[in-house]
JSON list of C-alpha atoms in Angstrom, two decimals:
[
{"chain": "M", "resi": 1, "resn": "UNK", "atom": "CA", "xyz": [128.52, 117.80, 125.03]},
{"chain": "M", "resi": 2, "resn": "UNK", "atom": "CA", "xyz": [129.80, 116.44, 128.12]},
{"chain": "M", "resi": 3, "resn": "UNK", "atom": "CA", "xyz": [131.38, 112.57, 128.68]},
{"chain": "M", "resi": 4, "resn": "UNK", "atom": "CA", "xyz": [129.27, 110.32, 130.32]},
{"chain": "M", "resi": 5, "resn": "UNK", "atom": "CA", "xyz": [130.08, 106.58, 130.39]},
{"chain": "M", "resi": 6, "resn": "UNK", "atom": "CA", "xyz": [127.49, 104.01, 132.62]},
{"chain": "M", "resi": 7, "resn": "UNK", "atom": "CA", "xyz": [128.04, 100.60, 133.74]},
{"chain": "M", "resi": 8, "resn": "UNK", "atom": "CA", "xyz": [126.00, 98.17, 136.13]},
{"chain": "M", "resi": 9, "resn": "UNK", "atom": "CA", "xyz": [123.45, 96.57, 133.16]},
{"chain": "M", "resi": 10, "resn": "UNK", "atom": "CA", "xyz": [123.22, 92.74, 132.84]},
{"chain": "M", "resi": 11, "resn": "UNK", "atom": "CA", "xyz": [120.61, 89.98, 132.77]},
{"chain": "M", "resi": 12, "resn": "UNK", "atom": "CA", "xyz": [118.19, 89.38, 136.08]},
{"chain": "M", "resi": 13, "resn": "UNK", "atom": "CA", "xyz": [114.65, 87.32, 136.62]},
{"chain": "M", "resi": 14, "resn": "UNK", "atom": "CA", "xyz": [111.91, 88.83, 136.17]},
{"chain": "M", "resi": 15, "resn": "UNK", "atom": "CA", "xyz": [111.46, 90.39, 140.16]},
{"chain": "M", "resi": 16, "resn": "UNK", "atom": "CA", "xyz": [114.57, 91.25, 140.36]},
{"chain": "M", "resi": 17, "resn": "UNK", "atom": "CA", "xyz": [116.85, 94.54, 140.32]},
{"chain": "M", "resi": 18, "resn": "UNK", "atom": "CA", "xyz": [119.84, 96.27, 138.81]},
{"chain": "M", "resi": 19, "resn": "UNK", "atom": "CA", "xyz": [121.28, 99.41, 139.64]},
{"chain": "M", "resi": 20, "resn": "UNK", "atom": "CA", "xyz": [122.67, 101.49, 136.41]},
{"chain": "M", "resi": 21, "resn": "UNK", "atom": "CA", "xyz": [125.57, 103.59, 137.17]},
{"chain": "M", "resi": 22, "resn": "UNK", "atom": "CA", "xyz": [126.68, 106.88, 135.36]},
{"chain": "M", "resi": 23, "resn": "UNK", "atom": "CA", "xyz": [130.09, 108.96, 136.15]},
{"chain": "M", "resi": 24, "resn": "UNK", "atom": "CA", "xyz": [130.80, 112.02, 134.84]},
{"chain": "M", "resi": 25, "resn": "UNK", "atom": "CA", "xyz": [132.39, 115.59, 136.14]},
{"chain": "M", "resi": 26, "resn": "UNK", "atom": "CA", "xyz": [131.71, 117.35, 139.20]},
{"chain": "M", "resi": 27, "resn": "UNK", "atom": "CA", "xyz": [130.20, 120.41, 137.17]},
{"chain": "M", "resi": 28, "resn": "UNK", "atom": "CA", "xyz": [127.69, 118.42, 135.45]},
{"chain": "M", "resi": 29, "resn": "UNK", "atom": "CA", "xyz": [126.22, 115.46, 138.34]},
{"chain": "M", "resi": 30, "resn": "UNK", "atom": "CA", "xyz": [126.43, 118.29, 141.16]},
{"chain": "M", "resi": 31, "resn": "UNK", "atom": "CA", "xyz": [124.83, 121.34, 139.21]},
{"chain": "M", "resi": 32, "resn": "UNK", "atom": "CA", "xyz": [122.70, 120.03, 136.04]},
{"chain": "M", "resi": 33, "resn": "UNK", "atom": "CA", "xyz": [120.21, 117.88, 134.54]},
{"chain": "M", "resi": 34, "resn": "UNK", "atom": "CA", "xyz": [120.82, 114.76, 134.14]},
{"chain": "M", "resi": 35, "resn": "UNK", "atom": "CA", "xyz": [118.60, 111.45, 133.23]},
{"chain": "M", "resi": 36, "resn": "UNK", "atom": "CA", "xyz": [117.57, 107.84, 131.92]},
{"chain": "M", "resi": 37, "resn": "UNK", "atom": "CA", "xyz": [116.56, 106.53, 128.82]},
{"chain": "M", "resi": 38, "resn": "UNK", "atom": "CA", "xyz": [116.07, 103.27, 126.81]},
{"chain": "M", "resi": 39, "resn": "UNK", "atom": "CA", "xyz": [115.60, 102.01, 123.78]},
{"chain": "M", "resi": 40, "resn": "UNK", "atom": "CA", "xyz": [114.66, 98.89, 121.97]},
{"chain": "M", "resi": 41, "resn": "UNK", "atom": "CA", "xyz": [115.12, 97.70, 118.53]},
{"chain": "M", "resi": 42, "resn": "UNK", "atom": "CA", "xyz": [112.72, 99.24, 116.29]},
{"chain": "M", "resi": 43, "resn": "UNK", "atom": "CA", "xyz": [111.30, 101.95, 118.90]},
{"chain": "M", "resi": 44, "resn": "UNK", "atom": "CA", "xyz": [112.79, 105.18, 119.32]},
{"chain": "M", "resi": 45, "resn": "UNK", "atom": "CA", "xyz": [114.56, 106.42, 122.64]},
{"chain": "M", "resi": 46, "resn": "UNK", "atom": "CA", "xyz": [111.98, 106.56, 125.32]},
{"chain": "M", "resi": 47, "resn": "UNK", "atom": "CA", "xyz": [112.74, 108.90, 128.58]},
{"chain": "M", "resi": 48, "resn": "UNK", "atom": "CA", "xyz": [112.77, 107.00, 131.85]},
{"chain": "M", "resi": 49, "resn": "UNK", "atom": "CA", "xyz": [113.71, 109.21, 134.85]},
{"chain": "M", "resi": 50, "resn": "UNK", "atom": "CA", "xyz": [115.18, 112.53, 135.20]},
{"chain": "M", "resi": 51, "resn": "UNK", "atom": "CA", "xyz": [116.94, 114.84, 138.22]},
{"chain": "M", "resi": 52, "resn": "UNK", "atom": "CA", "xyz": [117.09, 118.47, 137.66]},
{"chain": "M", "resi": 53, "resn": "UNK", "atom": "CA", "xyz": [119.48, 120.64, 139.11]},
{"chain": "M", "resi": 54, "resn": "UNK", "atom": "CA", "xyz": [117.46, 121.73, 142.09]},
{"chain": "M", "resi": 55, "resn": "UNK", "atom": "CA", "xyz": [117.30, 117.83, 142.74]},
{"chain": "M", "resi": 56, "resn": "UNK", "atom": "CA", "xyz": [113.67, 117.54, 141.98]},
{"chain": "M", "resi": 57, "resn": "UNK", "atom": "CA", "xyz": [112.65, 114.13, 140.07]},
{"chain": "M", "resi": 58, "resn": "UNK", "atom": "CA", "xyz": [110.21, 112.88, 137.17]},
{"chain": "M", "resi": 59, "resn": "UNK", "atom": "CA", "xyz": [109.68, 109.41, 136.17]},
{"chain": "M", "resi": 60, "resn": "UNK", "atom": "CA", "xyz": [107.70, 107.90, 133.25]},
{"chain": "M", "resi": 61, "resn": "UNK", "atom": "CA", "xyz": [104.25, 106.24, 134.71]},
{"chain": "M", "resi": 62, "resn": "UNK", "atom": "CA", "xyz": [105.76, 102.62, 133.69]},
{"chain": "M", "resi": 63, "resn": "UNK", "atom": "CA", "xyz": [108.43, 102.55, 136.34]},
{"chain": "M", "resi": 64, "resn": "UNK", "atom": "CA", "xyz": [107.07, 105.01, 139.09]},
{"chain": "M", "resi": 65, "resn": "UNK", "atom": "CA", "xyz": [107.23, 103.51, 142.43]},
{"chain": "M", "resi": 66, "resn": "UNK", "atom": "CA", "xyz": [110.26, 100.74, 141.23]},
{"chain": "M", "resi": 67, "resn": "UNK", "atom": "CA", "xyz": [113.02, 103.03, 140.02]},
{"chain": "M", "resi": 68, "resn": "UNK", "atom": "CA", "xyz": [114.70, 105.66, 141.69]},
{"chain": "M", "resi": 69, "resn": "UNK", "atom": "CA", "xyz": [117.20, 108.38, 140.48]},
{"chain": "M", "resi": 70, "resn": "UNK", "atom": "CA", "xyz": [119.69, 109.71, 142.47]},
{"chain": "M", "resi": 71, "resn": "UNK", "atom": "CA", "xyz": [123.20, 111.08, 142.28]},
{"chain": "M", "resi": 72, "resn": "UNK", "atom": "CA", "xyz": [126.43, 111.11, 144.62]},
{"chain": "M", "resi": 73, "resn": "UNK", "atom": "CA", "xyz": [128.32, 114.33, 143.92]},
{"chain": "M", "resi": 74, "resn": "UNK", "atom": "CA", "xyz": [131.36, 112.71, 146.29]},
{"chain": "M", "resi": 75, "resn": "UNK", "atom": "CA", "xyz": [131.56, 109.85, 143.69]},
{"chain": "M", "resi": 76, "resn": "UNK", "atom": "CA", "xyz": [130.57, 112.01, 140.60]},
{"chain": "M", "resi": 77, "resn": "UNK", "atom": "CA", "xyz": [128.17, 109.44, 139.93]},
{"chain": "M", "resi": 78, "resn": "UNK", "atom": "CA", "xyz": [124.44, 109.32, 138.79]},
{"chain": "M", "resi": 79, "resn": "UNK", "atom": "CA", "xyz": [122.51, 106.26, 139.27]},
{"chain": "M", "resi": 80, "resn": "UNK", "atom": "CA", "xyz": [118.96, 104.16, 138.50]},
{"chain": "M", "resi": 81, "resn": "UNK", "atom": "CA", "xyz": [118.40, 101.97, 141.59]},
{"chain": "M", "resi": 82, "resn": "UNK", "atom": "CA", "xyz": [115.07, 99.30, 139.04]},
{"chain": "M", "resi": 83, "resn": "UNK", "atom": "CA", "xyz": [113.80, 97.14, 141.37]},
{"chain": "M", "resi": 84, "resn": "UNK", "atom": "CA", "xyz": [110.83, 94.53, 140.27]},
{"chain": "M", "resi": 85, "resn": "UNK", "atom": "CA", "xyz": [111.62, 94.34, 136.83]},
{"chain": "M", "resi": 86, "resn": "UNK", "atom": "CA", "xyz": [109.73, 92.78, 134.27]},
{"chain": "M", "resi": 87, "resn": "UNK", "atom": "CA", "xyz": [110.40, 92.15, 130.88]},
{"chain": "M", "resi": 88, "resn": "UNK", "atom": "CA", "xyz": [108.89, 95.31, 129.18]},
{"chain": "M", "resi": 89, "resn": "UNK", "atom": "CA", "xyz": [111.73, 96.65, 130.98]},
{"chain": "M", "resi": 90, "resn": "UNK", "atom": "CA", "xyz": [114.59, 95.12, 128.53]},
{"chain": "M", "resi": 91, "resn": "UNK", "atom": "CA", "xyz": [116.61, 97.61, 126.70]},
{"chain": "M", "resi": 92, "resn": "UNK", "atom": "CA", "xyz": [119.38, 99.56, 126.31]},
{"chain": "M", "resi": 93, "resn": "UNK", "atom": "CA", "xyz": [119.85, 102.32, 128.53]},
{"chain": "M", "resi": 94, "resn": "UNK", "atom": "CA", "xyz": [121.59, 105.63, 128.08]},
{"chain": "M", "resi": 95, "resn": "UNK", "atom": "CA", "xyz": [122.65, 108.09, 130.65]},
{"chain": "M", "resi": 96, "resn": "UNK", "atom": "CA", "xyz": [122.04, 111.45, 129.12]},
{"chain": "M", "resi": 97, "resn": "UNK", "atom": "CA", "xyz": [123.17, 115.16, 130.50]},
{"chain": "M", "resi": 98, "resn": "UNK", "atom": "CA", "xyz": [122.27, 118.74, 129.87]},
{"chain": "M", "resi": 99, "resn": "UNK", "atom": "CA", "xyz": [125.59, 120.45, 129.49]},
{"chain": "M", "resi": 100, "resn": "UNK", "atom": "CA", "xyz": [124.72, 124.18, 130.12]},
{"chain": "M", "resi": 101, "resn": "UNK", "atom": "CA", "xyz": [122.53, 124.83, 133.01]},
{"chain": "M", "resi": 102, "resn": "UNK", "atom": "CA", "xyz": [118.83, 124.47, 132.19]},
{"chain": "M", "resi": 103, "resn": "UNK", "atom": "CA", "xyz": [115.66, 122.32, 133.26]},
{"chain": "M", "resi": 104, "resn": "UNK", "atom": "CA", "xyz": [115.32, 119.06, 132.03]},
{"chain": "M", "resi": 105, "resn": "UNK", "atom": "CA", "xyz": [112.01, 119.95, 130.39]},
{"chain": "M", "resi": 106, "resn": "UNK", "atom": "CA", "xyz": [114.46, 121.85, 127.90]},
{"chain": "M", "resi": 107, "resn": "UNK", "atom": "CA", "xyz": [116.02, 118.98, 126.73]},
{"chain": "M", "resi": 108, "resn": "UNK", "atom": "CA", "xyz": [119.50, 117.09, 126.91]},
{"chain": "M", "resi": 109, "resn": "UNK", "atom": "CA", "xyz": [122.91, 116.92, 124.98]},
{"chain": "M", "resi": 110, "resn": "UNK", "atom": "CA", "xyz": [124.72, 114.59, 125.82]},
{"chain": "M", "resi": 111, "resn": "UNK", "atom": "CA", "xyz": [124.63, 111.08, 125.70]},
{"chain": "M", "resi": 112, "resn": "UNK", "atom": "CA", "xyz": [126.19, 108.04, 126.82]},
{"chain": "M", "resi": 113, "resn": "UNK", "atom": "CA", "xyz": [127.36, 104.53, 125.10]},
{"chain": "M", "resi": 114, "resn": "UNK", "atom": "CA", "xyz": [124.43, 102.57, 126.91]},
{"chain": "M", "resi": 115, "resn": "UNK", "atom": "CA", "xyz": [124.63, 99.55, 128.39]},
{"chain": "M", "resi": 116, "resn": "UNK", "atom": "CA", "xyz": [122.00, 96.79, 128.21]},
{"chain": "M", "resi": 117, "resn": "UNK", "atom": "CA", "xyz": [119.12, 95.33, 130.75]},
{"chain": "M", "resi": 118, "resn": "UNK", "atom": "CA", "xyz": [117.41, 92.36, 129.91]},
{"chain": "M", "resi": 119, "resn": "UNK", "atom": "CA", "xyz": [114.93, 91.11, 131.99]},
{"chain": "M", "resi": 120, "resn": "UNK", "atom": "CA", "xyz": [113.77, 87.05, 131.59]},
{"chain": "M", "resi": 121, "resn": "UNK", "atom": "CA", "xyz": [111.29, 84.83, 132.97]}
]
Protein backbone atom coordinates (compact mmCIF):
# COMPACT_ATOMS: atom_id res chain seq x y z
CA UNK A 1 0.00 0.00 0.00
CA UNK A 2 1.03 3.33 -0.95
CA UNK A 3 -0.06 6.92 0.98
CA UNK A 4 -2.47 8.83 -0.68
CA UNK A 5 -4.18 11.77 1.08
CA UNK A 6 -6.96 14.11 -1.17
CA UNK A 7 -8.34 17.39 -0.43
CA UNK A 8 -10.58 19.92 -2.51
CA UNK A 9 -14.33 18.32 -1.37
CA UNK A 10 -16.97 20.73 0.07
CA UNK A 11 -20.58 21.74 -0.48
CA UNK A 12 -21.69 23.44 -4.10
CA UNK A 13 -25.35 24.04 -5.91
CA UNK A 14 -26.54 21.78 -7.77
CA UNK A 15 -24.68 23.05 -11.44
CA UNK A 16 -21.83 23.62 -10.00
CA UNK A 17 -18.16 22.05 -9.76
CA UNK A 18 -15.39 20.88 -7.49
CA UNK A 19 -12.15 19.68 -8.31
CA UNK A 20 -10.85 16.65 -5.90
CA UNK A 21 -7.22 16.63 -5.43
CA UNK A 22 -4.93 13.55 -4.63
CA UNK A 23 -0.93 13.73 -3.86
CA UNK A 24 1.07 11.00 -3.58
CA UNK A 25 4.82 9.84 -4.80
CA UNK A 26 6.36 10.32 -8.02
CA UNK A 27 6.55 6.39 -8.56
CA UNK A 28 2.98 5.86 -8.15
CA UNK A 29 0.97 9.26 -10.06
CA UNK A 30 3.74 9.12 -12.95
CA UNK A 31 3.88 5.22 -13.60
CA UNK A 32 0.55 3.43 -12.16
CA UNK A 33 -3.05 3.16 -11.84
CA UNK A 34 -4.66 5.30 -10.09
CA UNK A 35 -8.59 6.31 -9.61
CA UNK A 36 -11.98 7.67 -8.03
CA UNK A 37 -14.47 6.30 -5.97
CA UNK A 38 -17.45 7.16 -3.67
CA UNK A 39 -19.50 5.97 -1.35
CA UNK A 40 -22.67 6.71 0.47
CA UNK A 41 -24.13 5.52 3.63
CA UNK A 42 -25.60 2.23 3.23
CA UNK A 43 -24.14 1.50 -0.45
CA UNK A 44 -20.93 0.00 -0.99
CA UNK A 45 -17.87 1.81 -2.72
CA UNK A 46 -18.83 2.54 -6.24
CA UNK A 47 -15.83 3.21 -8.93
CA UNK A 48 -15.99 6.61 -10.59
CA UNK A 49 -13.01 7.27 -12.94
CA UNK A 50 -9.79 5.65 -13.47
CA UNK A 51 -6.16 6.52 -15.37
CA UNK A 52 -3.97 3.67 -16.16
CA UNK A 53 -0.45 3.87 -16.52
CA UNK A 54 -0.33 4.31 -20.25
CA UNK A 55 -2.67 7.39 -19.44
CA UNK A 56 -5.70 5.90 -20.99
CA UNK A 57 -9.14 6.75 -19.04
CA UNK A 58 -12.56 4.98 -18.00
CA UNK A 59 -15.40 6.61 -16.38
CA UNK A 60 -18.66 5.17 -14.97
CA UNK A 61 -21.73 6.10 -17.51
CA UNK A 62 -23.20 8.50 -14.59
CA UNK A 63 -20.50 11.11 -14.84
CA UNK A 64 -19.12 10.67 -18.49
CA UNK A 65 -18.90 13.87 -20.26
CA UNK A 66 -18.80 16.07 -16.59
CA UNK A 67 -15.76 14.62 -14.86
CA UNK A 68 -12.41 14.39 -15.96
CA UNK A 69 -9.28 12.56 -14.54
CA UNK A 70 -6.05 13.71 -14.93
CA UNK A 71 -2.72 13.80 -13.15
CA UNK A 72 0.35 16.34 -12.88
CA UNK A 73 3.49 14.27 -12.37
CA UNK A 74 5.42 17.92 -11.65
CA UNK A 75 2.98 18.35 -8.67
CA UNK A 76 2.66 14.56 -7.82
CA UNK A 77 -0.87 15.13 -7.89
CA UNK A 78 -3.98 13.25 -9.29
CA UNK A 79 -7.13 15.06 -9.73
CA UNK A 80 -11.23 14.86 -10.58
CA UNK A 81 -12.05 18.16 -12.35
CA UNK A 82 -16.88 17.31 -11.60
CA UNK A 83 -18.43 19.87 -13.28
CA UNK A 84 -22.53 20.01 -13.36
CA UNK A 85 -23.14 18.24 -10.36
CA UNK A 86 -26.25 17.09 -9.13
CA UNK A 87 -27.19 15.62 -6.08
CA UNK A 88 -26.85 11.83 -6.90
CA UNK A 89 -23.42 12.97 -6.94
CA UNK A 90 -23.05 13.46 -2.92
CA UNK A 91 -20.61 11.23 -1.27
CA UNK A 92 -17.51 10.55 -0.01
CA UNK A 93 -14.78 10.17 -2.28
CA UNK A 94 -11.62 8.14 -2.07
CA UNK A 95 -8.54 8.40 -4.13
CA UNK A 96 -7.36 4.87 -4.60
CA UNK A 97 -3.83 3.51 -6.20
CA UNK A 98 -2.45 0.30 -7.57
CA UNK A 99 0.89 -0.03 -5.89
CA UNK A 100 2.77 -2.53 -8.18
CA UNK A 101 2.47 -1.90 -11.80
CA UNK A 102 -0.67 -3.40 -13.32
CA UNK A 103 -3.97 -2.28 -15.25
CA UNK A 104 -6.62 -0.88 -13.42
CA UNK A 105 -8.95 -3.64 -14.57
CA UNK A 106 -6.78 -5.72 -11.99
CA UNK A 107 -7.78 -3.92 -9.19
CA UNK A 108 -6.39 -1.33 -6.55
CA UNK A 109 -4.61 -1.28 -3.05
CA UNK A 110 -4.49 1.48 -1.73
CA UNK A 111 -6.77 3.83 -0.45
CA UNK A 112 -7.18 7.20 0.76
CA UNK A 113 -9.04 8.97 3.94
CA UNK A 114 -11.82 10.50 1.56
CA UNK A 115 -13.09 13.62 1.69
CA UNK A 116 -16.76 14.55 1.20
CA UNK A 117 -18.96 16.22 -1.83
CA UNK A 118 -22.29 17.20 -1.23
CA UNK A 119 -24.22 18.56 -3.77
CA UNK A 120 -27.70 20.77 -2.75
CA UNK A 121 -30.45 22.36 -4.45
Amino acid sequence: QVPLVESGGGSVQTGGSLRLSCAASTRIVGGRCMGWFRQTPGKGREWVASINPDGTTDYRNSVKGRFTISRDTSKNTLYLQMNSLNSEDTAMYYCAARSKWGWCKDGFDSWGQGTQVTVSS
